[in-house]
Short mmCIF file of C-alpha atoms in Angstrom, two decimals:
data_model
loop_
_atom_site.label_atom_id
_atom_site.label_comp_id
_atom_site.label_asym_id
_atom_site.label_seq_id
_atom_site.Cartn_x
_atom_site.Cartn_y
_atom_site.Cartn_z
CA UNK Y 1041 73.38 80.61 77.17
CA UNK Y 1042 71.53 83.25 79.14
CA UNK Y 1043 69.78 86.73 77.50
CA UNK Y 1044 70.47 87.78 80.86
CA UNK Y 1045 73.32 90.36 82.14
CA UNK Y 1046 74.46 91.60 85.62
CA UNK Y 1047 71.75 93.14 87.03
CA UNK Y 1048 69.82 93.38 83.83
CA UNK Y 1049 66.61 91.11 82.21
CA UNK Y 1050 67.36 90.80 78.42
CA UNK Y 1051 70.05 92.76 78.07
CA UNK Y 1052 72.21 91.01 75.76
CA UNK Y 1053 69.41 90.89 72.81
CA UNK Y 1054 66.60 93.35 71.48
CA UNK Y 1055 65.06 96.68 73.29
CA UNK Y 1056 67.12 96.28 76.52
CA UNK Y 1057 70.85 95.45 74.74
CA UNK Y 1058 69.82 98.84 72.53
CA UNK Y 1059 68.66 100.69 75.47
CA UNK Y 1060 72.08 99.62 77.18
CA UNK Y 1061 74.09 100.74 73.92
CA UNK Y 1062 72.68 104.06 73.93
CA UNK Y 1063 73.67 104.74 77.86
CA UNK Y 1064 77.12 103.54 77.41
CA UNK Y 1065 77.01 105.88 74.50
CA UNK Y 1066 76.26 109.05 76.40
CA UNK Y 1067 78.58 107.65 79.45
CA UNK Y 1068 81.72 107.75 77.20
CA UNK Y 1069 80.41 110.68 75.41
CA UNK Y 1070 80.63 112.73 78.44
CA UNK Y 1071 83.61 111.23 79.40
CA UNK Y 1072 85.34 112.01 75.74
CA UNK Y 1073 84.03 115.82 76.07
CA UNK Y 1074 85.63 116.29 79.40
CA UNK Y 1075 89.04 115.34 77.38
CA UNK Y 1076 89.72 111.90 77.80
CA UNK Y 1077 91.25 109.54 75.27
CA UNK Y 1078 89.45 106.03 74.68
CA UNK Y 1079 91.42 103.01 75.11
CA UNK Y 1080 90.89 99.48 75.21
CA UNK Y 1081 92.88 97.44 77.66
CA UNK Y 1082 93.53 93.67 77.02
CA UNK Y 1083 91.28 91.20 78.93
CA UNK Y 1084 93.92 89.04 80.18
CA UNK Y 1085 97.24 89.97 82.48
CA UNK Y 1086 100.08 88.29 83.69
CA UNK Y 1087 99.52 87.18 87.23
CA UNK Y 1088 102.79 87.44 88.89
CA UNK Y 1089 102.91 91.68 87.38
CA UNK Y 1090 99.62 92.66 88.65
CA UNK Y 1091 98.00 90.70 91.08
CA UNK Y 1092 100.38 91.59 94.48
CA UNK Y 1093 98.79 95.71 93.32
CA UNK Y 1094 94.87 94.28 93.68
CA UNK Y 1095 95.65 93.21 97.43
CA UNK Y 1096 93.95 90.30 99.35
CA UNK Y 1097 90.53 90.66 98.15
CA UNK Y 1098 90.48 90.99 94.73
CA UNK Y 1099 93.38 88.33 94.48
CA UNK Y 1100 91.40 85.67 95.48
CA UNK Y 1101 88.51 86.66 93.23
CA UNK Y 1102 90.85 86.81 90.22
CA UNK Y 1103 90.10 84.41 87.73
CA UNK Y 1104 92.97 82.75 86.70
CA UNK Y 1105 94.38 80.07 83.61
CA UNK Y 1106 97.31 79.16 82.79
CA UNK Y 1107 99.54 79.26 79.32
CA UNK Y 1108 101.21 75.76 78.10
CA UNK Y 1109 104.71 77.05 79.54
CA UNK Y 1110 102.87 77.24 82.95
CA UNK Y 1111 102.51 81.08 83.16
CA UNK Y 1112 99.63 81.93 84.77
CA UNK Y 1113 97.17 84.60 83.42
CA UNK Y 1114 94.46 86.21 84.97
CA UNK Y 1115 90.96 88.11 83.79
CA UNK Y 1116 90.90 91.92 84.62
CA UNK Y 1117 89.18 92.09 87.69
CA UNK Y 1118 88.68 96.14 87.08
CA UNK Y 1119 90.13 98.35 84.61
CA UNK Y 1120 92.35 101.15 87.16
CA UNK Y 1121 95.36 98.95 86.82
CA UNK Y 1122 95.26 98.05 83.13
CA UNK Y 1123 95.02 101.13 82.25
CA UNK Y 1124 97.25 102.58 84.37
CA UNK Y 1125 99.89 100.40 82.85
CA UNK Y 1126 99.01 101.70 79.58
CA UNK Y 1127 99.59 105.28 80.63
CA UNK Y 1128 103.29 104.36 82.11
CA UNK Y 1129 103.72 102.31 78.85
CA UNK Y 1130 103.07 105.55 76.34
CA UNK Y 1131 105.13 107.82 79.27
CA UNK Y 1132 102.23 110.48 78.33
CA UNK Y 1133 101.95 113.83 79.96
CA UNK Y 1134 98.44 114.46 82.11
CA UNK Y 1135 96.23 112.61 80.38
CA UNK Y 1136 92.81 111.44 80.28
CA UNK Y 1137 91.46 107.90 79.45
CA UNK Y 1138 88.33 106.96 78.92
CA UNK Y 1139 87.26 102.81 78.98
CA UNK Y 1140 84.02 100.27 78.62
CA UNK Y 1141 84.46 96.59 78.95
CA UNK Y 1142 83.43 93.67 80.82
CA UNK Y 1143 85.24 92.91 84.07
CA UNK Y 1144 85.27 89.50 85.74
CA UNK Y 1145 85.63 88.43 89.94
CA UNK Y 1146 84.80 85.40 91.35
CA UNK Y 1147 82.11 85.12 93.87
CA UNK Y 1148 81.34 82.87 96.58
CA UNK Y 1149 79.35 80.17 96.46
CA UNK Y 1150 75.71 80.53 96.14
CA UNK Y 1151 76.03 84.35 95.54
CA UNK Y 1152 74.18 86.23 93.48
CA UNK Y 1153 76.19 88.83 92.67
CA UNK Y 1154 77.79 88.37 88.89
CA UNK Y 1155 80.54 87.26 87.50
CA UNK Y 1156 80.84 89.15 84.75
CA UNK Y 1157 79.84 92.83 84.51
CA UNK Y 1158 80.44 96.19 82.43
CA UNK Y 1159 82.52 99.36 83.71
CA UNK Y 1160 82.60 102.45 82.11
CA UNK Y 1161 85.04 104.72 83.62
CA UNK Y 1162 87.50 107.15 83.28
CA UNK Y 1163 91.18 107.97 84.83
CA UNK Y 1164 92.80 111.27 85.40
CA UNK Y 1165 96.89 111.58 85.46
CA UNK Y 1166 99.18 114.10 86.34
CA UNK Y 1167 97.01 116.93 86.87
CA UNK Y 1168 96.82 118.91 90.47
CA UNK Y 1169 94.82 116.17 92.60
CA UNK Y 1170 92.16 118.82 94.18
CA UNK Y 1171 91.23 120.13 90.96
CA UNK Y 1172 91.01 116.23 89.20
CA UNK Y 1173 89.36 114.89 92.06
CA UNK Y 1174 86.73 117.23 92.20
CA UNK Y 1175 86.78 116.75 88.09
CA UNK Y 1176 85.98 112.99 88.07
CA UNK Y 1177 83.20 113.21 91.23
CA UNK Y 1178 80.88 115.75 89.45
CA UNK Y 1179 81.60 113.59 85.83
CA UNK Y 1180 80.45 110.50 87.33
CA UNK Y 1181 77.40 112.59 89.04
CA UNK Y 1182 76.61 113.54 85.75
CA UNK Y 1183 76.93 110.17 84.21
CA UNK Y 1184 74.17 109.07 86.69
CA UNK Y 1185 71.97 112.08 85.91
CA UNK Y 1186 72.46 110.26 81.81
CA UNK Y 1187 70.99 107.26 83.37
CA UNK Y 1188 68.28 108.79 85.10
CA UNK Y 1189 69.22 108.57 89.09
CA UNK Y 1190 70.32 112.29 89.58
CA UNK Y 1191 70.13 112.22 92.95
CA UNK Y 1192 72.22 108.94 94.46
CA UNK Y 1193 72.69 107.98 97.52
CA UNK Y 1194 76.89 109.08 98.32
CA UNK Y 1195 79.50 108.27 100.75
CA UNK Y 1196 83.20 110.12 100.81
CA UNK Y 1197 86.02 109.42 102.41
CA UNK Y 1198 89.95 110.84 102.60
CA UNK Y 1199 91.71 107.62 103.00
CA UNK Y 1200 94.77 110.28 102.60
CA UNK Y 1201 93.79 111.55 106.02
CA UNK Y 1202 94.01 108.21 107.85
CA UNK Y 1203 97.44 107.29 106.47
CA UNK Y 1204 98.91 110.84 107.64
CA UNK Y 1205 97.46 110.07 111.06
CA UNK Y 1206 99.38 106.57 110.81
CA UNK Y 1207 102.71 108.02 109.63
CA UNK Y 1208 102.51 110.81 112.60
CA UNK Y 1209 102.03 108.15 115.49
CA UNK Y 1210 105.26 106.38 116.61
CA UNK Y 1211 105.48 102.79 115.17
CA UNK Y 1212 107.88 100.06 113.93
CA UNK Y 1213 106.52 100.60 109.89
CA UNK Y 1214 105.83 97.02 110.02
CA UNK Y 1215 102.63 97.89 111.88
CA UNK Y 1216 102.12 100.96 109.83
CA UNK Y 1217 101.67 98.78 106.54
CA UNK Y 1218 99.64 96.23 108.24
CA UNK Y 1219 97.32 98.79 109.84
CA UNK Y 1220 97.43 100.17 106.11
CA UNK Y 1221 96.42 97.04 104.55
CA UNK Y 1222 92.85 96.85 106.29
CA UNK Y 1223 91.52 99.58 106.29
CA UNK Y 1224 88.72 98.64 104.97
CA UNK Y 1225 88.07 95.64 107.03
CA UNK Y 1226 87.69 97.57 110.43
CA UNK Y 1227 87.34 94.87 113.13
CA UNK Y 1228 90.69 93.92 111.42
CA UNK Y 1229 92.17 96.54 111.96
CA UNK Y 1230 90.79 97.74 115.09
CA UNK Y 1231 92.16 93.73 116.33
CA UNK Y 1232 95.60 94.84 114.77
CA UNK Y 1233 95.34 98.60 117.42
CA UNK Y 1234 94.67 96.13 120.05
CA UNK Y 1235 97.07 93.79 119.53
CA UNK Y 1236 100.23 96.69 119.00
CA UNK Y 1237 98.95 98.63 122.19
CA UNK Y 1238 98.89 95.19 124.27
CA UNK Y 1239 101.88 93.97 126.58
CA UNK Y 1240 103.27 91.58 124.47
CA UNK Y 1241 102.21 87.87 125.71
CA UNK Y 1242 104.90 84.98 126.50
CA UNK Y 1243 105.52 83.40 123.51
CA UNK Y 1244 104.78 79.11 123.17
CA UNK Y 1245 107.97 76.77 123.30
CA UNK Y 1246 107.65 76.78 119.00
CA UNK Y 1247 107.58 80.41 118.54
CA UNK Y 1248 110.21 81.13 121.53
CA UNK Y 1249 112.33 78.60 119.34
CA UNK Y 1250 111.68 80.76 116.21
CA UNK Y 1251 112.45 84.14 117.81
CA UNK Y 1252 115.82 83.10 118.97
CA UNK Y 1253 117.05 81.12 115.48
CA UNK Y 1254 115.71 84.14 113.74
CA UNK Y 1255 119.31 85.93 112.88
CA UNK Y 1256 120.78 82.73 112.30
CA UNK Y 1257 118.97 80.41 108.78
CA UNK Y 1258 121.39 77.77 109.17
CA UNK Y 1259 119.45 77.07 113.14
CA UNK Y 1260 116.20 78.20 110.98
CA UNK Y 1261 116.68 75.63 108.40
CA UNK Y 1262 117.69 72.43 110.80
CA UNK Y 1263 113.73 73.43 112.86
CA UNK Y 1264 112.31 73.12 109.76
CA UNK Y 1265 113.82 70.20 108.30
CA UNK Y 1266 113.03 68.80 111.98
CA UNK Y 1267 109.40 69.57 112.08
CA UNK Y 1268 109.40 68.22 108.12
CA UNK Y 1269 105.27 67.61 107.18
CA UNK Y 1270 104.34 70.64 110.02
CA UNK Y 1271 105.88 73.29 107.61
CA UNK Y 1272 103.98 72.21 104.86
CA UNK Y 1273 104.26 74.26 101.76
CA UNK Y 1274 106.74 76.51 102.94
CA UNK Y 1275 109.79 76.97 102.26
CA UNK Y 1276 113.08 77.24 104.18
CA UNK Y 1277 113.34 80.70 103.69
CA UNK Y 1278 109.99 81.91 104.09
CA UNK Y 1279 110.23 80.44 107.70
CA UNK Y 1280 113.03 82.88 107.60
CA UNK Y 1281 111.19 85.29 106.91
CA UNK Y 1282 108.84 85.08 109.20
CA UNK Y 1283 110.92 84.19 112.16
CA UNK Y 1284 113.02 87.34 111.47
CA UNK Y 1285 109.61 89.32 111.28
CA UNK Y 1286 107.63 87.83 114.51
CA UNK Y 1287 111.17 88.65 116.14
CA UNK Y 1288 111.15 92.74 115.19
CA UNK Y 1289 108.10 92.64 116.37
CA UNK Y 1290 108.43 91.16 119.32
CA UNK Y 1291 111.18 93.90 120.09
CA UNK Y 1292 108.64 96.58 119.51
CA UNK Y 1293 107.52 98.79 122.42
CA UNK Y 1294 103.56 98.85 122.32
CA UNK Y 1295 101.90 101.24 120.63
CA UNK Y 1296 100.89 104.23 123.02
CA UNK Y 1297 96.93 103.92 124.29
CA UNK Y 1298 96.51 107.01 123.46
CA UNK Y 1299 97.62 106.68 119.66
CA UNK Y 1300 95.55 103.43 119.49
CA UNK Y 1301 92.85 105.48 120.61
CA UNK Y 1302 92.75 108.46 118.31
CA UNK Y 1303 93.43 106.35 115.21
CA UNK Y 1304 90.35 104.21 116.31
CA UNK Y 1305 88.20 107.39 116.85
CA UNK Y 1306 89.21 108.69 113.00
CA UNK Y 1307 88.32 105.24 111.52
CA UNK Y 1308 84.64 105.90 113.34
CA UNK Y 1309 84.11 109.89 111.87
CA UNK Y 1310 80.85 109.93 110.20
CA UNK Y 1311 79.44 113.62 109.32
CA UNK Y 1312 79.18 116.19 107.06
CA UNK Y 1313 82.46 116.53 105.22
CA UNK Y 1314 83.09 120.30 106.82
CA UNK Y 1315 82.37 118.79 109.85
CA UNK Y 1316 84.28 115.71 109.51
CA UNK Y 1317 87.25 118.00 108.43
CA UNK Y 1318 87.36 119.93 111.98
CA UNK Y 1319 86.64 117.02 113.87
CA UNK Y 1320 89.74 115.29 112.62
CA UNK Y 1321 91.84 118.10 112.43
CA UNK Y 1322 90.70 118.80 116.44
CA UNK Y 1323 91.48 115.02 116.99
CA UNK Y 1324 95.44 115.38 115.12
CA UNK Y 1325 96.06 118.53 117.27
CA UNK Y 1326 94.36 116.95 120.51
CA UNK Y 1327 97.22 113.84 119.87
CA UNK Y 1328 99.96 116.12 119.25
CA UNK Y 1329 100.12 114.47 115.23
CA UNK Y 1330 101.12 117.04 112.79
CA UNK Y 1331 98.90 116.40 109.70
CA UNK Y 1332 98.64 119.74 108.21
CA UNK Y 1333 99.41 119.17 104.42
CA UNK Y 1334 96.46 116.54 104.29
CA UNK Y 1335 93.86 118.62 106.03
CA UNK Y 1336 95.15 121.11 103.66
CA UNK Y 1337 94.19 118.77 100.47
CA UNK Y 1338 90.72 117.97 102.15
CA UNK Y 1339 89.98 121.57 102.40
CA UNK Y 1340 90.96 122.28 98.85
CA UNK Y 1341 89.41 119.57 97.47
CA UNK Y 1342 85.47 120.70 99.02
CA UNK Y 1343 86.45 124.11 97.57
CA UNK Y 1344 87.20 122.59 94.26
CA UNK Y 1345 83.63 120.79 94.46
CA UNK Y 1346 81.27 123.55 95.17
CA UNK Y 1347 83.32 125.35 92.27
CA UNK Y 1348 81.30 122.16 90.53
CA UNK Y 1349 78.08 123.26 92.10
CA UNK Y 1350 78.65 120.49 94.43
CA UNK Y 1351 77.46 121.35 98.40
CA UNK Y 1352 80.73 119.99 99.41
CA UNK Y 1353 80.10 121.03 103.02
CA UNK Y 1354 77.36 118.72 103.42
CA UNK Y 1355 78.53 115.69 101.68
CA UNK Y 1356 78.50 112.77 103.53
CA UNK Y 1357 81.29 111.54 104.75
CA UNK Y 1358 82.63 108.06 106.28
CA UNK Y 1359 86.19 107.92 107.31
CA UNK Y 1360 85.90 104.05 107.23
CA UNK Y 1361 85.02 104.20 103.68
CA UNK Y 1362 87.77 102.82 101.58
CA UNK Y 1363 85.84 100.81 98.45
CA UNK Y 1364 87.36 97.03 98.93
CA UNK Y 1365 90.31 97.70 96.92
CA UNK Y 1366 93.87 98.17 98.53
CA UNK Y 1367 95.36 100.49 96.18
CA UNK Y 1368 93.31 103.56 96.97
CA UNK Y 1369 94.94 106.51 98.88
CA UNK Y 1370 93.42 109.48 98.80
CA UNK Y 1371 89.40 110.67 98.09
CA UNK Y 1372 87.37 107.90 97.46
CA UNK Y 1373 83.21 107.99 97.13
CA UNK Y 1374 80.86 105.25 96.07
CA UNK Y 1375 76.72 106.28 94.84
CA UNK Y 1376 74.24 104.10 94.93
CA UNK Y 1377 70.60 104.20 93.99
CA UNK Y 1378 68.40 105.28 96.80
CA UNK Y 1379 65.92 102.63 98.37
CA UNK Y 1380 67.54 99.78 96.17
CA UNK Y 1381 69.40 97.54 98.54
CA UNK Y 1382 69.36 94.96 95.98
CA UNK Y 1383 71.47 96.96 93.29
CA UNK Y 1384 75.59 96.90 93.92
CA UNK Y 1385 76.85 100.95 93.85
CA UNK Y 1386 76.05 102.47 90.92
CA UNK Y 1387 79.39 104.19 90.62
CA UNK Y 1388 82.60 104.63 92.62
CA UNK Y 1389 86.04 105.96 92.65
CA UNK Y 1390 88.98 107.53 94.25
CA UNK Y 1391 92.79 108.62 94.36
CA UNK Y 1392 95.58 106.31 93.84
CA UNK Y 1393 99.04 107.96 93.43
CA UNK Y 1394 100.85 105.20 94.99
CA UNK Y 1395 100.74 102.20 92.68
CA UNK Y 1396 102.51 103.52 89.58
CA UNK Y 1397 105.72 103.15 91.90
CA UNK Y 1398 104.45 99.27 92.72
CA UNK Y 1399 104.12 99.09 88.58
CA UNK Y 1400 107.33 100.10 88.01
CA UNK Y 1401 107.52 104.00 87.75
CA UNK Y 1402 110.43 106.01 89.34
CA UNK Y 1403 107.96 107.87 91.60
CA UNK Y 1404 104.09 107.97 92.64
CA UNK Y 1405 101.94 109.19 89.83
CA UNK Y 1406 99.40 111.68 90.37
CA UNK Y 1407 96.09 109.12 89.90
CA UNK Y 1408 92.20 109.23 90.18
CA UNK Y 1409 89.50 107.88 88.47
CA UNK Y 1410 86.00 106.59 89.01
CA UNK Y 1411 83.48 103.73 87.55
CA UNK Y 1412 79.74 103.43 86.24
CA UNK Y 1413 77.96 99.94 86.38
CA UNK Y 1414 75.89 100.59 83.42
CA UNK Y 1415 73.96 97.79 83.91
CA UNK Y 1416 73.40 98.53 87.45
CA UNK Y 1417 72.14 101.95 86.70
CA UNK Y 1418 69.84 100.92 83.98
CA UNK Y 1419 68.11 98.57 86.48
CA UNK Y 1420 67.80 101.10 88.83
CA UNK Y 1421 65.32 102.61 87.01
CA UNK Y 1422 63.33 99.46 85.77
#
């Protein structure tokens, strides 16, 4: 047993467990005066509800167990989801939710980074996205300023901006929701622009096979019971599946140079948020991609910050930026405590209307909220 927490010498006994106590104290404090309700989502989920909405990443750092009847359960890897389900759950009006609790991801081997570690956050619903969105950024500002780093190191982003861009440019939306899917990962996805704007190659003997069995399973079905051990754990009609998919894509005209081209030069945007606004509404109108609602949102949400005494104009701001987790689309921002490469960010967050519909709901919810890493911050000024 270790005295030890993320980040933190001694913080789970004495001075520096009190010391912790008393920030996570004035963390939810702030976060109850700004209106939000405390809850207290369960620590464990089913797997086969939640884990599809965490994406790739955070799947595979899920840790998992598994009941007597053989369903499997996983520990919350963050509290967004959780507590989202909550909200759908009580069918609230705009609320306001505050939350502290340990979290839990798997790391790789040899990593330092922990396993287990404490979020304090808060999530906004329902309420008009510039106005909540500039709400939660100058609360979590504020809950670093309780912690003694006022002035953090940020990084924004509009992830909202990049999927308008993708929905404008002419594409099979196949390729849209891969494109979508990595985001964050940009050598991934700048492999995917490359690979859509490419003359398709000759496909080998195997795959030529696939493409023309895909429209009928029955010819599907007899290639894999043919190649037997080769398919492995898949299943008839996941081959299926995939034959039917390589073939639509296959079919697809590549995507346009040009379109490859200005959704590559938005990924790279790095400036000053004002900036960063005319230089990719210059790049839209340059490709002929009508994106005027989401410019629209950008603009209204840097008003709604320097409302906040925020100097929106000059925030930093990294269209790449997009926080590891798949479900964000909108704002997003991470801080982190200047000259302390060692610490994680001390706080992050974004906008996430579109998973309440993957959840269950009847349409996309109106979603954003942001995280402290107590621990984190309190070692960042040790």
């Amino acid at each position: 047993m270790t005295v030890d927490r993320a980040y933190l010498a001694g913080g789970r006994i004495g001075e520096a467990r009190a010391a912790l106590a008393a920030l996570n104290a004035r963390i939810m404090a702030l976060f109850e005066a700004a209106g939000a309700m405390r809850v207290e989502p369960t620590a464990l989920h089913a797997a086969d509800a939640l884990l599809d909405v965490y994406g790739e990443d955070l799947r595979g750092r899920a840790f998992t167990v598994e009941e007597p009847d053989g369903r499997e359960l996983f520990l919350r890897p963050d509290f967004t989801v959780p507590v989202l389900q909550l909200h759908l759950a009580a069918r609230a009006a705009p609320a306001r939710y505050a939350y502290l609790g340990p979290v839990w991801r798997r790391q790789a081997a040899g990593s330092a980074r922990p396993t287990e570690y404490l979020q304090a956050g808060i999530e906004v619903y329902g309420e008009d996205p510039a106005e909540a969105d500039a709400d939660v950024f100058a609360l979590t500002l504020r809950a670093l300023t309780e912690g003694g780093v006022p002035a953090p190191e940020i990084v924004t982003g509009d992830l909202g901006l990049i999927i308008a861009l993708l929905d404008a440019v002419p594409m099979a939306q196949a390729r849209r929701a891969a494109l979508r899917r990595h985001f964050w990962r940009p050598r991934r996805f700048h492999a995917l622009l490359e690979r859509y704007a490419a003359a398709p190659l000759a496909p080998t003997p195997v795959r030529a096979a696939l493409l023309a069995a895909s429209a009928e399973p029955a010819r599907v079905a007899a290639m894999a019971e043919a190649a037997g051990a080769l398919v492995g754990a898949r299943g008839v009609e996941e081959i299926a599946a995939r034959a039917a998919a390589l073939a639509a894509d296959a079919a697809e005209p590549p995507l346009a140079r040009e379109h490859a081209a200005l959704l590559d030069a938005a990924l790279a945007v790095e400036a000053p948020a004002a900036d960063a606004h005319a230089a990719l509404a210059d790049m839209a109108a340059a490709g002929g991609c009508a994106i005027g609602p989401a410019l629209d949102r950008f603009a209204r949400r840097l008003d709604a910050l320097t409302a906040r005494g925020v100097d929106a104009a000059r925030l930093p701001f990294r269209a790449a930026t997009a926080r590891n987790l798949e479900y964000y689309d909108g704002f997003v921002f991470e801080m982190t405590a200047p000259d302390r490469p060692d610490l994680p960010p001390l706080a992050g967050g974004g906008r996430y209307d579109g998973i309440a519909t993957a959840l269950g709901a009847a349409a996309p919810e109106p979603a954003v909220g942001a995280i402290v890493r107590p621990e984190a911050l309190m070692a960042a000024t040790c």
